[in-house]
mmCIF file of C-alpha atoms and ligand atoms in Angstrom:
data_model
loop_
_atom_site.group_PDB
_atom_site.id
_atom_site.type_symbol
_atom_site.label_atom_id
_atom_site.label_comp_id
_atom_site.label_asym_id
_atom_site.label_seq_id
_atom_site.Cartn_x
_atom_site.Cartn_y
_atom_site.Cartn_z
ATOM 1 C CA UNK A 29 -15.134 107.582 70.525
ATOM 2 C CA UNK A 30 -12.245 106.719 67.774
ATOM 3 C CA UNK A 31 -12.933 103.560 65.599
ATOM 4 C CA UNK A 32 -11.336 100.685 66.624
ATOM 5 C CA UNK A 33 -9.288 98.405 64.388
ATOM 6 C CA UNK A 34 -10.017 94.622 64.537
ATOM 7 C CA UNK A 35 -7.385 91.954 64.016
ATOM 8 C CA UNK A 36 -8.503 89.407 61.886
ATOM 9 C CA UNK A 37 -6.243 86.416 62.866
ATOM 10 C CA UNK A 38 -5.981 83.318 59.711
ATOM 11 C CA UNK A 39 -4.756 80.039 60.770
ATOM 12 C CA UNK A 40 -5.057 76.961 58.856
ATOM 13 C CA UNK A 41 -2.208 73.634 58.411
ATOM 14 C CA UNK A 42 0.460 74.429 56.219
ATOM 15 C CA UNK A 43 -1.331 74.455 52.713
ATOM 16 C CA UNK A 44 -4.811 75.011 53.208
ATOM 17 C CA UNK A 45 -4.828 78.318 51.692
ATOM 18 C CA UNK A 46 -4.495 80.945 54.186
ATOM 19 C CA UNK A 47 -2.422 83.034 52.479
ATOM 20 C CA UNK A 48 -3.882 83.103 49.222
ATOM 21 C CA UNK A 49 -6.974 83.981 51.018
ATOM 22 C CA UNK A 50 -5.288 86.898 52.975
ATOM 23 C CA UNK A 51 -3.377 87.999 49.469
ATOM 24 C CA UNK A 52 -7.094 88.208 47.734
ATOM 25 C CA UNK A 53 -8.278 90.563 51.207
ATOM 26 C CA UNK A 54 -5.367 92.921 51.031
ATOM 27 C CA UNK A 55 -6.202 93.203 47.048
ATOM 28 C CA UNK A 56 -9.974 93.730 47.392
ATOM 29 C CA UNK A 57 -9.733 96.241 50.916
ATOM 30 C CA UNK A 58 -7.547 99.076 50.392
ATOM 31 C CA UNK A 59 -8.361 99.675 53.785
ATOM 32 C CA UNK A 60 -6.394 96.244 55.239
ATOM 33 C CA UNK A 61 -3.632 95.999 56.332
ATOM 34 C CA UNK A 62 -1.233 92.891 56.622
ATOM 35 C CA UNK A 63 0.403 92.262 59.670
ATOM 36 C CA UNK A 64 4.091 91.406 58.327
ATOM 37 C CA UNK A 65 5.879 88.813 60.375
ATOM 38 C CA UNK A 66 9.434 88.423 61.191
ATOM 39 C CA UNK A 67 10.591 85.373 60.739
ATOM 40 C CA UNK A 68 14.051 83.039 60.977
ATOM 41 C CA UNK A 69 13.477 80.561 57.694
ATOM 42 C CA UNK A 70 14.916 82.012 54.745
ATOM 43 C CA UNK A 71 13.087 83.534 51.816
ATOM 44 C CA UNK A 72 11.430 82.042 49.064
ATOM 45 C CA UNK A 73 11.836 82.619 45.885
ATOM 46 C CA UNK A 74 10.132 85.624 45.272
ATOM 47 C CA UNK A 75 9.940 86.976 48.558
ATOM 48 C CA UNK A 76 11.073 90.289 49.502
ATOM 49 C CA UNK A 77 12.449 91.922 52.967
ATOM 50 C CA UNK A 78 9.470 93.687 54.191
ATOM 51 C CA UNK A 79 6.580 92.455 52.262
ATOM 52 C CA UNK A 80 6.105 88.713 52.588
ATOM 53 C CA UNK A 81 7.799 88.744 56.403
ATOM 54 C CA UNK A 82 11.121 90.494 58.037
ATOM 55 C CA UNK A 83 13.886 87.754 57.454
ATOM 56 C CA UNK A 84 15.807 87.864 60.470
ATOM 57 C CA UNK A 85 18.868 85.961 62.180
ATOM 58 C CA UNK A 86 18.168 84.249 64.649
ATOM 59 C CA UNK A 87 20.495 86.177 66.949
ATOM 60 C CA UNK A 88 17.840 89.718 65.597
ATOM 61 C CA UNK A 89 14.936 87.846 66.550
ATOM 62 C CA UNK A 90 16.454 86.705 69.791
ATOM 63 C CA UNK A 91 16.752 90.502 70.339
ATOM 64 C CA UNK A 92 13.557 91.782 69.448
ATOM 65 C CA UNK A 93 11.624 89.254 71.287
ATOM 66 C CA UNK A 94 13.867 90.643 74.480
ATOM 67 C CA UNK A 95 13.086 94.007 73.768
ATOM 68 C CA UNK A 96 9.581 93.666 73.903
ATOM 69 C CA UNK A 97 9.152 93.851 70.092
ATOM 70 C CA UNK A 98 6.817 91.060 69.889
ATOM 71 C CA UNK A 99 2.917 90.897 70.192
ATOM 72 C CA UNK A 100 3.634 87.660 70.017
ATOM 73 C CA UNK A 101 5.954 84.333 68.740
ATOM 74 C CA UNK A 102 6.674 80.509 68.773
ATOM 75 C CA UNK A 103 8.643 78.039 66.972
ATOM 76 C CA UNK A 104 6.520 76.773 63.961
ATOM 77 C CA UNK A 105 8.430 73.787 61.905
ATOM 78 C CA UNK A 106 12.061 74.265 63.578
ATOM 79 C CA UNK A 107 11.942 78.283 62.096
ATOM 80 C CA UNK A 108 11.090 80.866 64.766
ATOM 81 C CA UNK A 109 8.097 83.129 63.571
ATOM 82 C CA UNK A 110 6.649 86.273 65.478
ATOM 83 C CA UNK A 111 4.152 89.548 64.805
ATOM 84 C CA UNK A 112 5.970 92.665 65.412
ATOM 85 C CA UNK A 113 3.842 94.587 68.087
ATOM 86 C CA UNK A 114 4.798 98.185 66.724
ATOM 87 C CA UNK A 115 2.514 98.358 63.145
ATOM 88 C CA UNK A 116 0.164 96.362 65.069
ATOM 89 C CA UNK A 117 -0.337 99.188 67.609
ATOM 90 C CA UNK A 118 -0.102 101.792 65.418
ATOM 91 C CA UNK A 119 -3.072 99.990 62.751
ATOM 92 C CA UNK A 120 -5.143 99.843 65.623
ATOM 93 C CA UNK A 121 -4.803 103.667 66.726
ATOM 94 C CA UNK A 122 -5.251 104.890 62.941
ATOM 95 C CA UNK A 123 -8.544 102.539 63.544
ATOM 96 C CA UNK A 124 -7.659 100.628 61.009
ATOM 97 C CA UNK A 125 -7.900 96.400 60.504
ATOM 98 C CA UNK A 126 -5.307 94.439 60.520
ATOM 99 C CA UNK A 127 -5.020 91.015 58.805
ATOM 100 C CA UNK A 128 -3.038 88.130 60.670
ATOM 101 C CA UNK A 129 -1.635 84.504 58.899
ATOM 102 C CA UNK A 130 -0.489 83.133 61.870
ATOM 103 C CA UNK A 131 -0.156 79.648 63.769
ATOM 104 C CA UNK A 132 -2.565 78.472 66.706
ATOM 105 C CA UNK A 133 0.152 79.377 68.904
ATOM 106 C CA UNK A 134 -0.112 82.932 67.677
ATOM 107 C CA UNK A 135 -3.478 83.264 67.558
ATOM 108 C CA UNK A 136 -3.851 81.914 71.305
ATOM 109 C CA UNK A 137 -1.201 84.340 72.526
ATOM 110 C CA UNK A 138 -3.316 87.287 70.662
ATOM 111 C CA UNK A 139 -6.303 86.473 72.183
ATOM 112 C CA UNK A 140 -5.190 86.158 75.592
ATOM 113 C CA UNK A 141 -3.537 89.555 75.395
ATOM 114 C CA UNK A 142 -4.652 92.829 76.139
ATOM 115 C CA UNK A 143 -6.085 93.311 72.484
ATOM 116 C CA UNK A 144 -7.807 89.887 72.774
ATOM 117 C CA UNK A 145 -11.629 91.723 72.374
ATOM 118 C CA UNK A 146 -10.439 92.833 69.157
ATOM 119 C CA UNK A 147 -9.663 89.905 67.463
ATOM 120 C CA UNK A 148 -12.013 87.843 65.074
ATOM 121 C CA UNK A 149 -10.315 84.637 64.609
ATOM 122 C CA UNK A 150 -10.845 82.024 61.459
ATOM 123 C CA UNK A 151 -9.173 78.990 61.036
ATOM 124 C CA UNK A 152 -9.255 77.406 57.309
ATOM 125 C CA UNK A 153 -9.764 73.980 57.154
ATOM 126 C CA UNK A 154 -8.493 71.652 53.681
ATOM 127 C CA UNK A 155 -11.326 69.924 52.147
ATOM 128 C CA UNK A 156 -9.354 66.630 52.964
ATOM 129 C CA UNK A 157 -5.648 65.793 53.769
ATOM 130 C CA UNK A 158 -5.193 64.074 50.032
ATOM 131 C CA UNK A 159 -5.985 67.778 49.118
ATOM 132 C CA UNK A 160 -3.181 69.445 51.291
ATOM 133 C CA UNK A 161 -0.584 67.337 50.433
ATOM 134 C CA UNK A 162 -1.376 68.039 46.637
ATOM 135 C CA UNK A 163 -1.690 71.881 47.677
ATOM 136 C CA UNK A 164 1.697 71.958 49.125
ATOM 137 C CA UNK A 165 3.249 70.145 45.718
ATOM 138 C CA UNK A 166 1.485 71.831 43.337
ATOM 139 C CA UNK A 167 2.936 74.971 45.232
ATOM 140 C CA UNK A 168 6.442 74.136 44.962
ATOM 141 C CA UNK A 169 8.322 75.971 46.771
ATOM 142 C CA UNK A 170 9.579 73.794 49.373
ATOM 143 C CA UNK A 171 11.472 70.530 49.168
ATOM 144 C CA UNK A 172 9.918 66.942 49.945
ATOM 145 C CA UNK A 173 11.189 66.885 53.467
ATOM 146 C CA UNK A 174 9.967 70.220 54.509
ATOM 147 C CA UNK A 175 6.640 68.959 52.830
ATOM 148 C CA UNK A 176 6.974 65.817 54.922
ATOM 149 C CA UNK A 177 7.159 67.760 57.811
ATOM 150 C CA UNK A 178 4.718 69.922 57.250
ATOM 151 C CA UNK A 179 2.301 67.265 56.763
ATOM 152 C CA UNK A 180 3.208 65.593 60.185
ATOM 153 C CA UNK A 181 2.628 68.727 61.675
ATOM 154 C CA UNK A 182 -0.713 69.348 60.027
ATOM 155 C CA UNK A 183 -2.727 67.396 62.870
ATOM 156 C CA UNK A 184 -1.780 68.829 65.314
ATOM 157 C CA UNK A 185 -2.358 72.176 63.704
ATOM 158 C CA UNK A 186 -6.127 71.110 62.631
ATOM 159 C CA UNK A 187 -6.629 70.318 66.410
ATOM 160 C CA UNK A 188 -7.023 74.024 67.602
ATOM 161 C CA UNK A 189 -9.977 74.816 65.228
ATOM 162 C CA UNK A 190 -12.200 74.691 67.878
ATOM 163 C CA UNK A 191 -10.596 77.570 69.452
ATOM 164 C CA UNK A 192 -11.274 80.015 66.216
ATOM 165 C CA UNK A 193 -15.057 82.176 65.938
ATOM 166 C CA UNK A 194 -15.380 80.612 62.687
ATOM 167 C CA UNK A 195 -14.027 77.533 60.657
ATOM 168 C CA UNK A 196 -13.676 77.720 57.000
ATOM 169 C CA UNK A 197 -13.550 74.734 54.619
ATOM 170 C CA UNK A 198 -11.632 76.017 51.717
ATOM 171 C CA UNK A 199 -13.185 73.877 48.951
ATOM 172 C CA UNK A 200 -13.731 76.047 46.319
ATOM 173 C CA UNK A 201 -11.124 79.548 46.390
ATOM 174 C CA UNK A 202 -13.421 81.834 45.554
ATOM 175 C CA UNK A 203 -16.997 80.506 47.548
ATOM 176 C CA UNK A 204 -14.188 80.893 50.654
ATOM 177 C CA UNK A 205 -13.179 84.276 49.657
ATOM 178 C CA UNK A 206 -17.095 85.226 49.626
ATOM 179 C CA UNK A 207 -17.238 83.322 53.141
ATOM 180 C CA UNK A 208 -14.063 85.735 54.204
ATOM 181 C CA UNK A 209 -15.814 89.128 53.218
ATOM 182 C CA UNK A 210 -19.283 88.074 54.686
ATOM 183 C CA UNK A 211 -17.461 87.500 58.025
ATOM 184 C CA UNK A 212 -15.194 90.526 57.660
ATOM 185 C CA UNK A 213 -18.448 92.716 56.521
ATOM 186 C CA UNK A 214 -20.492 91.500 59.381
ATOM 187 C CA UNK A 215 -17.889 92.059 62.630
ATOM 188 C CA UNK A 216 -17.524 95.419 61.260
ATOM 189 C CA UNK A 217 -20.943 95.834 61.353
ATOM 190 C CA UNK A 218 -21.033 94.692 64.651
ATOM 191 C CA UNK A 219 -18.257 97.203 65.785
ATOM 192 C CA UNK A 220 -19.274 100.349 64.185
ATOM 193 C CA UNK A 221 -23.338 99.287 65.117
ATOM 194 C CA UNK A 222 -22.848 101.840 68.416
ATOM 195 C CA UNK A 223 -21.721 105.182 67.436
ATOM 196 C CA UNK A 224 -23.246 105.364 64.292
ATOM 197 C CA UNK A 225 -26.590 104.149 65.972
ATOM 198 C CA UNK A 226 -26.888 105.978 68.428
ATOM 199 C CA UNK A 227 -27.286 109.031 66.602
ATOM 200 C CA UNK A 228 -30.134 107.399 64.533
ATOM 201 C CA UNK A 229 -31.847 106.173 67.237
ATOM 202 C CA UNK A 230 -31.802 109.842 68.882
ATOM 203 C CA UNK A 231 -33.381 110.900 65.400
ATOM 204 C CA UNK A 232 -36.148 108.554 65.710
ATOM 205 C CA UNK A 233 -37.095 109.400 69.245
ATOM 206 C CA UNK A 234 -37.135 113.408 68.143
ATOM 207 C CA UNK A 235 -39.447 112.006 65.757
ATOM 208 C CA UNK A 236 -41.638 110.394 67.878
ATOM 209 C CA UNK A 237 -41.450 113.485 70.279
ATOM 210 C CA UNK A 238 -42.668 115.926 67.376
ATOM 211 C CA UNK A 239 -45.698 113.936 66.455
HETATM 212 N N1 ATP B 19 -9.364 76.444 47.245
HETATM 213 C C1 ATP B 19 -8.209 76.125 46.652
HETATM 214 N N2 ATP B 19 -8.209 75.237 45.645
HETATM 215 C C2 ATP B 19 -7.051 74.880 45.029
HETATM 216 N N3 ATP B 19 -5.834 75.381 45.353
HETATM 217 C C3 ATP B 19 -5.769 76.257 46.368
HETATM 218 C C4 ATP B 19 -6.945 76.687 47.061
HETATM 219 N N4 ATP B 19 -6.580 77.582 48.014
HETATM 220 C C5 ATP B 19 -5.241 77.713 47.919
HETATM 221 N N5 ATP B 19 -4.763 76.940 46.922
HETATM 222 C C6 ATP B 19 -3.345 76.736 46.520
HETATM 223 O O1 ATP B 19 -2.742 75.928 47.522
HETATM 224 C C7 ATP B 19 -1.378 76.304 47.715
HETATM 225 C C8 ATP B 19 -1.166 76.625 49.209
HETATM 226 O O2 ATP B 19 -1.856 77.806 49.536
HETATM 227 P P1 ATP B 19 -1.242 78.889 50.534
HETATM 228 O O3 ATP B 19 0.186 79.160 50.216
HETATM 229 O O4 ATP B 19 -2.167 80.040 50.535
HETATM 230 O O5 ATP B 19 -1.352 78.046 51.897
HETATM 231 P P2 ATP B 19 -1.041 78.495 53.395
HETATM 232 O O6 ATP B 19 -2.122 77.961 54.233
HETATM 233 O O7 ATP B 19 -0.802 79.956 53.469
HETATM 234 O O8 ATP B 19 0.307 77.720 53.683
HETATM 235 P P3 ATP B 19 1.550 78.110 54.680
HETATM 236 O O9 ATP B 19 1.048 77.992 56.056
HETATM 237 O O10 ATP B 19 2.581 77.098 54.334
HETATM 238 O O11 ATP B 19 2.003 79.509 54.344
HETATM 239 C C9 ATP B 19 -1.113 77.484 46.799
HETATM 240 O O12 ATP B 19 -0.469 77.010 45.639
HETATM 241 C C10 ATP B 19 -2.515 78.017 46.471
HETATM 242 O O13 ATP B 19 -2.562 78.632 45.207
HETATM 243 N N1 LIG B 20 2.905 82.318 65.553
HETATM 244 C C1 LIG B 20 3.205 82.813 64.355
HETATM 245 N N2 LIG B 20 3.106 82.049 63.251
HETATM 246 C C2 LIG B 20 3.384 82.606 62.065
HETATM 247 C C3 LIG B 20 3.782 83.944 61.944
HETATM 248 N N3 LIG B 20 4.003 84.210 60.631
HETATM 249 C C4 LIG B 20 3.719 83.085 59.967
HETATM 250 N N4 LIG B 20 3.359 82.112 60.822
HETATM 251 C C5 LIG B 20 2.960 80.748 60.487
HETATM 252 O O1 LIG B 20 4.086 79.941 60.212
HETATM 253 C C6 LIG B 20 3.697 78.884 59.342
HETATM 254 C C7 LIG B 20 4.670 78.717 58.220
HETATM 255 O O2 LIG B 20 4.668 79.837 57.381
HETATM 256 P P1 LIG B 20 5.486 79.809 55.997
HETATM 257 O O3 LIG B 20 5.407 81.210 55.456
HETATM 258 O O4 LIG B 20 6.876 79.370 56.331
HETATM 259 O O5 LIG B 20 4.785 78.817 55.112
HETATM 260 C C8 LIG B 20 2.284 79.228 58.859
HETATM 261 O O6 LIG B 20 1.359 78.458 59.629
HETATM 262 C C9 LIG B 20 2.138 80.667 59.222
HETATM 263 O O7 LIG B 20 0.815 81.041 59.430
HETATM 264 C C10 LIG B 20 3.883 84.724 63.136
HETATM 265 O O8 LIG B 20 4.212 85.915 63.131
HETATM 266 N N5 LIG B 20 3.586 84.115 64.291
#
């Protein structure tokens, strides 16, 4: 039977760190890939077409959430965000994983969906909201009020954690990063545990059959 690829689904309140985490995955794991969002806000500086998301009109996203295109989408902070279903499809048939940084909203409407046995989900938590607040300054790239409302949002946001396999409390960058791979290192043991098991096991019995 072909590998399967799992979908590893990030979700955290604006700021936490969920994309810096997913950045340092796609660096260390050749293998990873990044599920690439379209998305109605407009770029950052920075940002490219392609790479960071798909920056689309509102009218384009209108259209590819009618045609189907979407795994999934929602309105996150007045901008409308959504996975494109194609690469996700075709990560999963090349068996490899695919990496999510997605809302709550996403992440429930991935895990309801057909490919809902696939996903491990992780939801990063800020080691307090004093923290977040300074994390989304100190990042500066958006303007107070977009901050502002980010922060409003962020309760809301922290009140799906309970929905996620496992909760994160990005402290320290890299002690989460180590968190990240022993999760990531441990579901695919968990997946691949059959076929390549199986085989052993047949070993042993032939050994047990010979003596
Ligand atoms: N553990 C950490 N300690 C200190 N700074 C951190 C830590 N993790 C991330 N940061 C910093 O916090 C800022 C926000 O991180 P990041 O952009 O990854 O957040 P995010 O959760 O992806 O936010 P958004 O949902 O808005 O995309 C960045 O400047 C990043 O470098
Ligand atoms: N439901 C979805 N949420 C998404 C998607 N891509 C990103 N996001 C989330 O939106 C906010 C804001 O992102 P930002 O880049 O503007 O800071 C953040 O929580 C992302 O995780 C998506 O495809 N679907």
């Amino acid at each position: 039977m072909a590998r399967k690829g799992l979908l590893l689904i990030l979700s955290s309140p604006s700021g936490a760190g969920k994309s810096t985490l997913t950045r340092m995955l796609m660096a260390w794991d050749a293998t990873m890939r990044f599920s690439v969002s379209a998305t109605t806000r407009a770029p950052r500086p920075g940002e490219a077409d392609g790479r960071e998301y798909f920056f689309r009109s509102r009218a384009e996203f209108e259209t590819m959430v009618r045609d189907g295109q979407m795994l999934e989408h929602a309105e996150v902070f007045g901008n409308f965000y959504g996975t494109p279903r194609g690469p996700v499809e075709a990560n999963m048939k090349d068996g490899c994983d695919t990496v999510f940084d997605i809302d709550w909203q996403g992440g429930q409407q991935i895990r309801n969906s057909a490919l809902g046995r696939d996903v491990v989900s992780i939801f990063v938590l800020p080691p307090s909201i004093a923290e977040l607040d300074r994390r989304l300054r100190t990042r500066a790239q958006d303007s107070d009020e977009v901050i502002a409302g980010r922060m409003a949002k962020s309760r809301d946001e922290i009140s799906h954690w309970a929905e996620y396999d496992y909760v994160l409390v990005n402290r320290d960058l890299d002690a989460t990063f180590e968190q990240l791979k022993t999760i990531l290192q441990s579901e695919r043991m968990r997946r691949d545990r059959q076929p390549g098991l199986s085989d052993f096991v047949r070993t042993l019995n032939k050994e047990f059959e010979a003596r």
